Amino acid sequence: MHEMSVATNILDLAEKSMEGYRELRSVTVQIGELAGIETESLRFSFEALRKSTPYPDVQLVIEEVRGRGVCESCGREVHMDEPFALCPECGTYSVRITRGQELKLLSIEVD
Amino acid sequence: MCDTCGCGSEETIIRTPGEAREHERMHAAGVGHHHAHPHPHAPEEAPAGGETIAVNRDVLQENNRLAERNRGYFQARDIFALNLVSSPGSGKTTLLERTIGALKDSLEFRVIEGDQQSMQDANRIEATGVPVVQVNTGKGCHLDARMINHALGKLDPPAGSVLLIENVGNLVCPSLFDLGERHKVVIISVTEGDDKPAKYPTMFAASDICILNKIDLLPYVDFDLDQCKEYARKVQPNMTFFELSSKTGEGMDAWHEWIRQQIAAGR
């Protein structure tokens, strides 16, 4: 359940980014398919944590990013739902991840 | 967690075996103490009106920043740090004991032990004569760079030493948290499935050294070493493997030699 510490980090980072505003309405995060995060687990952790913050109603918005890779042998672009993939073109496992490892706080909505 | 007052149930505790006994003695003598309960507060003065603020920051940036600080500390002191990760029961602590036993005459070791609870592992390492700090993560499922940062303050590893960090037994969560180590070493024992690298690819992708432990048990289990390596190479093509038994000592020489070579190469 590293999603619990990820949720803690999201809330900490959001709070540090509030620039003097009093109310935190929502946080928008970008999570890649290959970031090693279970989004359901993250929602659950966030739900549990927000109650003990000064912003018990803060919403979590998740923007998912599909995993992409490029084969280093033949240059073919491949969808990746695991951190490794068999290239359908040349049959090797030399696919390098190009997208999908994002774990970012994109923005916060404040009042 | 302290068995007397339960402190640490919510927070991380970092202590040496000697300190742990001191803490228990203090409670036995009826001496209490306070624990900090930090929590965030809303700022006093706030501007009016709603707004969206763009942040665009890595969620784990604080951990990554502290990991880089640890890495700088290791470089400045010429410390060779390894982060050992595996599921519970793969034989990490025994591997540490045997590695230390074989090399401690020629190399200076320091150990950081990570577990949710107890001083069991730290006590085992202390028995080898090597200074050790135990990090009890409470409910936490992994070590993070801040815990290592604090443990280093206590451990004060000397220049040129080897720092072995035994992470919490967990093949998922520690993969995301850089501690500042030179290598992440993933350990898998042959009593587990040879498909572990396929089931937990994130950890195998994050590691570049893989130890296949308990090979003395191979005749009794259905574990295919080549199959396991093939799975691991799919996620980490540059994986270096060691097949060994820390119990019988088989294959340990190659592992010890690798440590010596890495240290020699780093100087």
Short mmCIF file of C-alpha atoms in Angstrom, two decimals:
data_model
loop_
_atom_site.label_atom_id
_atom_site.label_comp_id
_atom_site.label_asym_id
_atom_site.label_seq_id
_atom_site.Cartn_x
_atom_site.Cartn_y
_atom_site.Cartn_z
CA MET A 1 0.00 0.00 0.00
CA HIS A 2 2.57 2.57 -1.06
CA GLU A 3 -0.49 4.43 -2.41
CA MET A 4 -0.96 5.68 1.16
CA SER A 5 2.41 7.47 1.12
CA VAL A 6 1.76 8.66 -2.42
CA ALA A 7 -1.55 10.15 -1.22
CA THR A 8 0.27 11.78 1.70
CA ASN A 9 2.82 13.24 -0.71
CA ILE A 10 0.06 14.58 -2.97
CA LEU A 11 -1.65 16.34 -0.06
CA ASP A 12 1.65 17.72 1.29
CA LEU A 13 2.69 19.03 -2.10
CA ALA A 14 -0.78 20.50 -2.71
CA GLU A 15 -0.69 22.27 0.64
CA LYS A 16 2.74 23.73 -0.09
CA SER A 17 1.43 25.03 -3.43
CA MET A 18 -1.59 26.91 -2.02
CA GLU A 19 0.08 30.33 -2.19
CA GLY A 20 -1.83 31.68 0.78
CA TYR A 21 -5.32 30.51 -0.26
CA ARG A 22 -7.36 29.12 2.58
CA GLU A 23 -9.41 26.33 1.03
CA LEU A 24 -8.22 23.38 -1.04
CA ARG A 25 -11.08 22.26 -3.31
CA SER A 26 -9.44 19.65 -5.51
CA VAL A 27 -6.13 18.22 -6.65
CA THR A 28 -5.52 16.93 -10.17
CA VAL A 29 -2.87 14.28 -10.60
CA GLN A 30 -1.48 12.59 -13.67
CA ILE A 31 -0.80 8.88 -13.27
CA GLY A 32 0.84 6.73 -15.88
CA GLU A 33 -0.22 3.17 -16.56
CA LEU A 34 3.36 2.09 -15.76
CA ALA A 35 3.86 4.23 -12.64
CA GLY A 36 3.24 1.31 -10.29
CA ILE A 37 0.13 2.91 -8.80
CA GLU A 38 -3.26 1.25 -8.32
CA THR A 39 -5.65 4.14 -8.85
CA GLU A 40 -8.39 2.47 -6.78
CA SER A 41 -5.95 2.07 -3.90
CA LEU A 42 -4.92 5.68 -4.28
CA ARG A 43 -8.55 6.87 -4.18
CA PHE A 44 -9.15 4.78 -1.07
CA SER A 45 -6.03 6.16 0.65
CA PHE A 46 -6.86 9.72 -0.33
CA GLU A 47 -10.40 9.32 1.00
CA ALA A 48 -9.06 8.10 4.34
CA LEU A 49 -6.40 10.80 4.61
CA ARG A 50 -8.35 13.89 3.62
CA LYS A 51 -10.55 13.64 6.72
CA SER A 52 -7.56 14.34 8.95
CA THR A 53 -6.53 17.45 6.98
CA PRO A 54 -8.01 20.96 7.24
CA TYR A 55 -9.67 20.22 3.86
CA PRO A 56 -11.89 17.17 4.52
CA ASP A 57 -13.87 17.71 1.28
CA VAL A 58 -10.92 18.00 -1.09
CA GLN A 59 -11.52 16.04 -4.31
CA LEU A 60 -9.01 13.84 -6.10
CA VAL A 61 -9.05 14.06 -9.90
CA ILE A 62 -6.98 11.46 -11.71
CA GLU A 63 -5.83 11.91 -15.28
CA GLU A 64 -4.54 8.57 -16.59
CA VAL A 65 -1.77 8.28 -19.16
CA ARG A 66 -1.46 5.20 -21.33
CA GLY A 67 1.86 3.38 -21.39
CA ARG A 68 3.86 3.80 -24.61
CA GLY A 69 7.18 2.39 -25.70
CA VAL A 70 9.44 2.35 -28.69
CA CYS A 71 11.35 -0.71 -29.88
CA GLU A 72 15.07 0.01 -29.84
CA SER A 73 15.70 -2.60 -32.56
CA CYS A 74 13.17 -1.56 -35.20
CA GLY A 75 11.70 1.72 -33.97
CA ARG A 76 8.09 0.51 -33.78
CA GLU A 77 5.81 2.26 -31.27
CA VAL A 78 4.05 -0.12 -28.89
CA HIS A 79 1.33 0.15 -26.23
CA MET A 80 2.65 -1.06 -22.87
CA ASP A 81 0.45 -2.11 -19.95
CA GLU A 82 3.42 -3.70 -18.18
CA PRO A 83 6.98 -2.35 -17.85
CA PHE A 84 8.07 -4.74 -20.60
CA ALA A 85 6.64 -5.60 -24.00
CA LEU A 86 7.31 -7.93 -26.89
CA CYS A 87 7.74 -5.95 -30.08
CA PRO A 88 5.09 -7.20 -32.54
CA GLU A 89 7.32 -6.16 -35.44
CA CYS A 90 10.66 -7.82 -34.66
CA GLY A 91 9.82 -10.10 -31.73
CA THR A 92 12.43 -8.75 -29.29
CA TYR A 93 11.92 -7.43 -25.78
CA SER A 94 14.01 -4.31 -26.40
CA VAL A 95 11.05 -1.97 -26.01
CA ARG A 96 11.94 1.18 -24.08
CA ILE A 97 9.25 3.04 -22.12
CA THR A 98 8.53 6.51 -23.53
CA ARG A 99 5.31 7.39 -21.67
CA GLY A 100 3.25 6.07 -18.79
CA GLN A 101 5.56 6.47 -15.77
CA GLU A 102 4.11 9.88 -14.84
CA LEU A 103 3.24 10.49 -11.21
CA LYS A 104 2.64 14.22 -11.10
CA LEU A 105 0.56 16.77 -9.30
CA LEU A 106 -0.73 18.81 -12.25
CA SER A 107 -2.79 21.47 -10.54
CA ILE A 108 -4.85 22.36 -7.50
CA GLU A 109 -8.12 24.22 -7.20
CA VAL A 110 -8.19 26.68 -4.31
CA ASP A 111 -10.43 29.29 -2.74
CA MET B 1 6.80 -0.28 18.11
CA CYS B 2 7.48 0.12 21.80
CA ASP B 3 5.56 -2.66 23.55
CA THR B 4 4.98 -0.51 26.62
CA CYS B 5 3.56 2.73 25.27
CA GLY B 6 2.78 1.74 21.71
CA CYS B 7 4.63 4.73 20.34
CA GLY B 8 5.50 4.33 16.71
CA SER B 9 2.17 2.86 15.76
CA GLU B 10 1.67 5.95 13.61
CA GLU B 11 5.23 7.16 13.25
CA THR B 12 8.56 5.81 12.15
CA ILE B 13 11.02 4.94 14.90
CA ILE B 14 14.74 4.84 14.24
CA ARG B 15 16.98 3.34 16.90
CA THR B 16 19.96 1.15 17.66
CA PRO B 17 19.66 -2.12 19.63
CA GLY B 18 21.18 -0.34 22.70
CA GLU B 19 18.64 2.47 22.54
CA ALA B 20 15.75 0.04 22.26
CA ARG B 21 16.71 -1.51 25.56
CA GLU B 22 17.10 1.96 27.08
CA HIS B 23 13.56 2.87 25.95
CA GLU B 24 12.13 -0.24 27.61
CA ARG B 25 14.12 0.37 30.81
CA MET B 26 12.78 3.92 30.94
CA HIS B 27 9.20 2.67 30.81
CA ALA B 28 9.94 -0.08 33.34
CA ALA B 29 11.14 2.66 35.71
CA GLY B 30 7.86 4.52 35.24
CA VAL B 31 9.29 7.37 33.18
CA GLY B 32 6.92 8.59 30.47
CA HIS B 33 7.55 10.81 27.48
CA HIS B 34 5.69 12.84 24.90
CA HIS B 35 5.29 12.15 21.21
CA ALA B 36 4.94 14.78 18.55
CA HIS B 37 1.75 14.66 16.49
CA PRO B 38 2.40 16.96 13.59
CA HIS B 39 -0.50 17.78 11.29
CA PRO B 40 -1.06 20.45 8.67
CA HIS B 41 -2.86 23.75 9.35
CA ALA B 42 -4.58 26.10 6.96
CA PRO B 43 -2.78 29.42 6.54
CA GLU B 44 -3.98 32.37 8.68
CA GLU B 45 -4.45 34.95 5.93
CA ALA B 46 -6.04 33.97 2.64
CA PRO B 47 -6.72 35.96 -0.49
CA ALA B 48 -10.33 35.93 -1.70
CA GLY B 49 -11.71 34.11 -4.78
CA GLY B 50 -11.34 30.65 -6.32
CA GLU B 51 -8.53 29.78 -8.66
CA THR B 52 -6.65 26.93 -10.27
CA ILE B 53 -2.94 26.87 -9.58
CA ALA B 54 -0.72 24.91 -11.97
CA VAL B 55 1.77 22.82 -10.00
CA ASN B 56 3.28 20.33 -12.48
CA ARG B 57 5.52 18.61 -10.01
CA ASP B 58 6.51 15.01 -9.48
CA VAL B 59 4.55 13.66 -6.51
CA LEU B 60 7.65 11.91 -5.22
CA GLN B 61 9.91 14.92 -5.75
CA GLU B 62 10.55 15.33 -2.03
CA ASN B 63 11.69 11.73 -1.76
CA ASN B 64 13.79 12.08 -4.91
CA ARG B 65 15.39 15.26 -3.59
CA LEU B 66 16.31 13.60 -0.30
CA ALA B 67 17.58 10.51 -2.16
CA GLU B 68 19.91 12.77 -4.14
CA ARG B 69 21.15 14.27 -0.88
CA ASN B 70 21.83 10.77 0.46
CA ARG B 71 23.62 9.94 -2.80
CA GLY B 72 25.80 13.02 -2.40
CA TYR B 73 26.58 12.02 1.18
CA PHE B 74 27.60 8.53 0.00
CA GLN B 75 29.77 9.94 -2.77
CA ALA B 76 31.50 12.42 -0.46
CA ARG B 77 32.30 9.67 2.03
CA ASP B 78 33.05 7.06 -0.63
CA ILE B 79 30.35 4.79 0.80
CA PHE B 80 29.10 1.84 -1.24
CA ALA B 81 25.35 1.61 -0.51
CA LEU B 82 23.09 -1.27 -1.53
CA ASN B 83 19.31 -1.36 -1.13
CA LEU B 84 18.20 -4.98 -0.65
CA VAL B 85 14.59 -5.68 -1.58
CA SER B 86 12.52 -8.89 -1.64
CA SER B 87 9.36 -10.50 -0.36
CA PRO B 88 9.37 -11.50 3.33
CA GLY B 89 11.26 -14.74 4.00
CA SER B 90 13.62 -14.72 1.01
CA GLY B 91 16.61 -14.83 3.35
CA LYS B 92 17.80 -11.22 3.27
CA THR B 93 18.97 -11.08 6.87
CA THR B 94 20.84 -14.40 6.63
CA LEU B 95 22.49 -13.17 3.42
CA LEU B 96 23.59 -10.04 5.26
CA GLU B 97 24.93 -12.02 8.23
CA ARG B 98 26.95 -14.33 5.99
CA THR B 99 28.24 -11.56 3.75
CA ILE B 100 29.37 -9.54 6.76
CA GLY B 101 30.90 -12.64 8.38
CA ALA B 102 32.97 -13.39 5.27
CA LEU B 103 34.11 -9.84 4.48
CA LYS B 104 34.28 -7.91 7.72
CA ASP B 105 38.02 -8.43 8.15
CA SER B 106 38.72 -6.61 4.90
CA LEU B 107 35.71 -4.23 4.65
CA GLU B 108 33.95 -1.94 7.09
CA PHE B 109 30.19 -2.59 7.18
CA ARG B 110 27.22 -0.60 8.44
CA VAL B 111 23.60 -1.79 8.27
CA ILE B 112 20.18 -0.13 8.21
CA GLU B 113 17.35 -2.58 8.91
CA GLY B 114 13.80 -1.81 7.82
CA ASP B 115 10.80 -3.63 9.27
CA GLN B 116 7.30 -2.61 10.26
CA GLN B 117 7.92 -3.76 13.82
CA SER B 118 10.52 -5.30 16.14
CA MET B 119 14.26 -5.23 16.66
CA GLN B 120 14.71 -8.88 15.59
CA ASP B 121 16.83 -8.19 12.53
CA ALA B 122 18.89 -5.43 14.15
CA ASN B 123 19.70 -7.78 17.03
CA ARG B 124 20.87 -10.44 14.57
CA ILE B 125 23.12 -7.94 12.80
CA GLU B 126 24.41 -6.55 16.10
CA ALA B 127 25.54 -10.09 16.97
CA THR B 128 27.93 -9.96 13.99
CA GLY B 129 29.66 -7.00 15.64
CA VAL B 130 28.61 -4.50 12.98
CA PRO B 131 26.89 -1.20 13.94
CA VAL B 132 23.22 -1.24 12.92
CA VAL B 133 20.21 1.07 13.06
CA GLN B 134 16.70 -0.33 12.95
CA VAL B 135 13.97 1.68 11.21
CA ASN B 136 10.50 0.58 12.27
CA THR B 137 8.08 1.96 9.73
CA GLY B 138 4.95 1.22 11.81
CA LYS B 139 2.23 0.83 9.22
CA GLY B 140 4.59 1.84 6.40
CA CYS B 141 5.36 -0.78 3.77
CA HIS B 142 8.72 0.58 2.55
CA LEU B 143 11.74 2.66 3.54
CA ASP B 144 11.94 6.16 2.09
CA ALA B 145 14.81 8.57 1.59
CA ARG B 146 13.91 10.63 4.66
CA MET B 147 14.13 7.60 6.95
CA ILE B 148 17.57 6.79 5.52
CA ASN B 149 18.59 10.42 5.95
CA HIS B 150 17.69 10.27 9.64
CA ALA B 151 19.22 6.82 10.13
CA LEU B 152 22.49 8.09 8.61
CA GLY B 153 22.58 10.80 11.26
CA LYS B 154 22.53 8.10 13.92
CA LEU B 155 24.77 5.60 12.16
CA ASP B 156 27.46 8.03 10.98
CA PRO B 157 29.03 5.49 8.59
CA PRO B 158 32.79 6.02 8.18
CA ALA B 159 34.41 6.91 4.86
CA GLY B 160 34.99 3.93 2.61
CA SER B 161 32.41 1.70 4.33
CA VAL B 162 29.80 -0.60 2.81
CA LEU B 163 26.23 0.30 3.77
CA LEU B 164 23.71 -2.50 3.46
CA ILE B 165 20.09 -1.32 3.64
CA GLU B 166 17.64 -4.14 4.20
CA ASN B 167 14.28 -2.83 3.02
CA VAL B 168 10.89 -3.90 4.38
CA GLY B 169 9.96 -7.34 2.99
CA ASN B 170 7.65 -6.31 0.15
CA LEU B 171 8.05 -6.83 -3.57
CA VAL B 172 5.83 -3.91 -4.60
CA CYS B 173 6.14 -0.66 -2.67
CA PRO B 174 9.92 -0.20 -2.19
CA SER B 175 10.36 -0.10 -5.98
CA LEU B 176 9.08 3.49 -6.13
CA PHE B 177 11.28 4.96 -3.44
CA ASP B 178 14.86 5.81 -4.33
CA LEU B 179 17.00 5.85 -1.20
CA GLY B 180 20.17 7.15 -2.85
CA GLU B 181 21.72 3.68 -3.16
CA ARG B 182 24.25 2.64 -5.83
CA HIS B 183 22.30 -0.52 -6.68
CA LYS B 184 18.92 -1.98 -5.87
CA VAL B 185 19.47 -5.69 -5.26
CA VAL B 186 16.36 -7.86 -5.60
CA ILE B 187 16.46 -11.23 -3.84
CA ILE B 188 14.24 -14.14 -4.73
CA SER B 189 14.44 -17.56 -3.12
CA VAL B 190 13.77 -20.76 -5.04
CA THR B 191 10.92 -21.63 -2.67
CA GLU B 192 9.00 -18.81 -4.34
CA GLY B 193 7.70 -19.13 -7.91
CA ASP B 194 10.09 -18.73 -10.84
CA ASP B 195 7.48 -16.39 -12.34
CA LYS B 196 7.97 -13.73 -9.60
CA PRO B 197 9.69 -11.33 -12.04
CA ALA B 198 6.65 -11.53 -14.34
CA LYS B 199 4.23 -10.98 -11.45
CA TYR B 200 6.15 -8.11 -9.85
CA PRO B 201 7.81 -6.49 -12.88
CA THR B 202 8.09 -3.00 -11.38
CA MET B 203 10.53 -4.17 -8.72
CA PHE B 204 12.60 -6.20 -11.17
CA ALA B 205 12.69 -3.26 -13.57
CA ALA B 206 13.94 -0.98 -10.79
CA SER B 207 16.74 -3.37 -9.75
CA ASP B 208 19.90 -4.23 -11.67
CA ILE B 209 21.23 -7.01 -9.44
CA CYS B 210 19.24 -10.18 -8.79
CA ILE B 211 20.19 -12.78 -6.20
CA LEU B 212 18.61 -16.22 -6.54
CA ASN B 213 18.84 -17.52 -2.99
CA LYS B 214 18.40 -20.94 -1.31
CA ILE B 215 19.69 -22.88 -4.34
CA ASP B 216 20.49 -25.76 -1.96
CA LEU B 217 16.71 -26.42 -2.04
CA LEU B 218 16.50 -26.70 -5.85
CA PRO B 219 16.24 -30.54 -5.82
CA TYR B 220 13.06 -30.27 -3.73
CA VAL B 221 11.14 -27.56 -5.54
CA ASP B 222 9.81 -26.87 -9.04
CA PHE B 223 11.87 -23.78 -9.67
CA ASP B 224 13.38 -23.26 -13.11
CA LEU B 225 16.41 -20.95 -12.76
CA ASP B 226 16.64 -20.24 -16.49
CA GLN B 227 12.95 -19.49 -16.77
CA CYS B 228 13.16 -17.08 -13.82
CA LYS B 229 16.15 -15.28 -15.38
CA GLU B 230 14.35 -15.04 -18.69
CA TYR B 231 11.37 -13.36 -17.02
CA ALA B 232 13.69 -11.01 -15.15
CA ARG B 233 15.64 -10.07 -18.31
CA LYS B 234 12.39 -9.10 -20.03
CA VAL B 235 11.87 -6.29 -17.55
CA GLN B 236 15.56 -5.56 -16.91
CA PRO B 237 17.80 -6.55 -19.84
CA ASN B 238 20.91 -5.45 -17.90
CA MET B 239 20.26 -7.64 -14.87
CA THR B 240 23.31 -9.28 -13.24
CA PHE B 241 22.48 -12.57 -11.49
CA PHE B 242 24.00 -14.42 -8.56
CA GLU B 243 22.86 -17.94 -7.75
CA LEU B 244 23.73 -18.82 -4.19
CA SER B 245 22.78 -20.33 -0.88
CA SER B 246 23.61 -18.14 2.06
CA LYS B 247 22.99 -21.19 4.26
CA THR B 248 25.48 -23.61 2.66
CA GLY B 249 27.76 -20.91 1.26
CA GLU B 250 27.47 -22.24 -2.30
CA GLY B 251 27.89 -19.43 -4.83
CA MET B 252 28.69 -16.83 -2.17
CA ASP B 253 32.24 -16.27 -3.45
CA ALA B 254 31.04 -14.69 -6.69
CA TRP B 255 28.77 -12.30 -4.74
CA HIS B 256 31.62 -11.33 -2.38
CA GLU B 257 33.96 -10.85 -5.32
CA TRP B 258 31.42 -8.57 -7.00
CA ILE B 259 31.23 -6.36 -3.87
CA ARG B 260 35.04 -6.15 -3.73
CA GLN B 261 35.26 -5.28 -7.43
CA GLN B 262 32.57 -2.60 -7.17
CA ILE B 263 34.41 -0.95 -4.31
CA ALA B 264 37.76 -1.15 -6.09
CA ALA B 265 36.19 0.29 -9.27
CA GLY B 266 34.60 3.16 -7.32
CA ARG B 267 37.97 4.37 -6.01
#
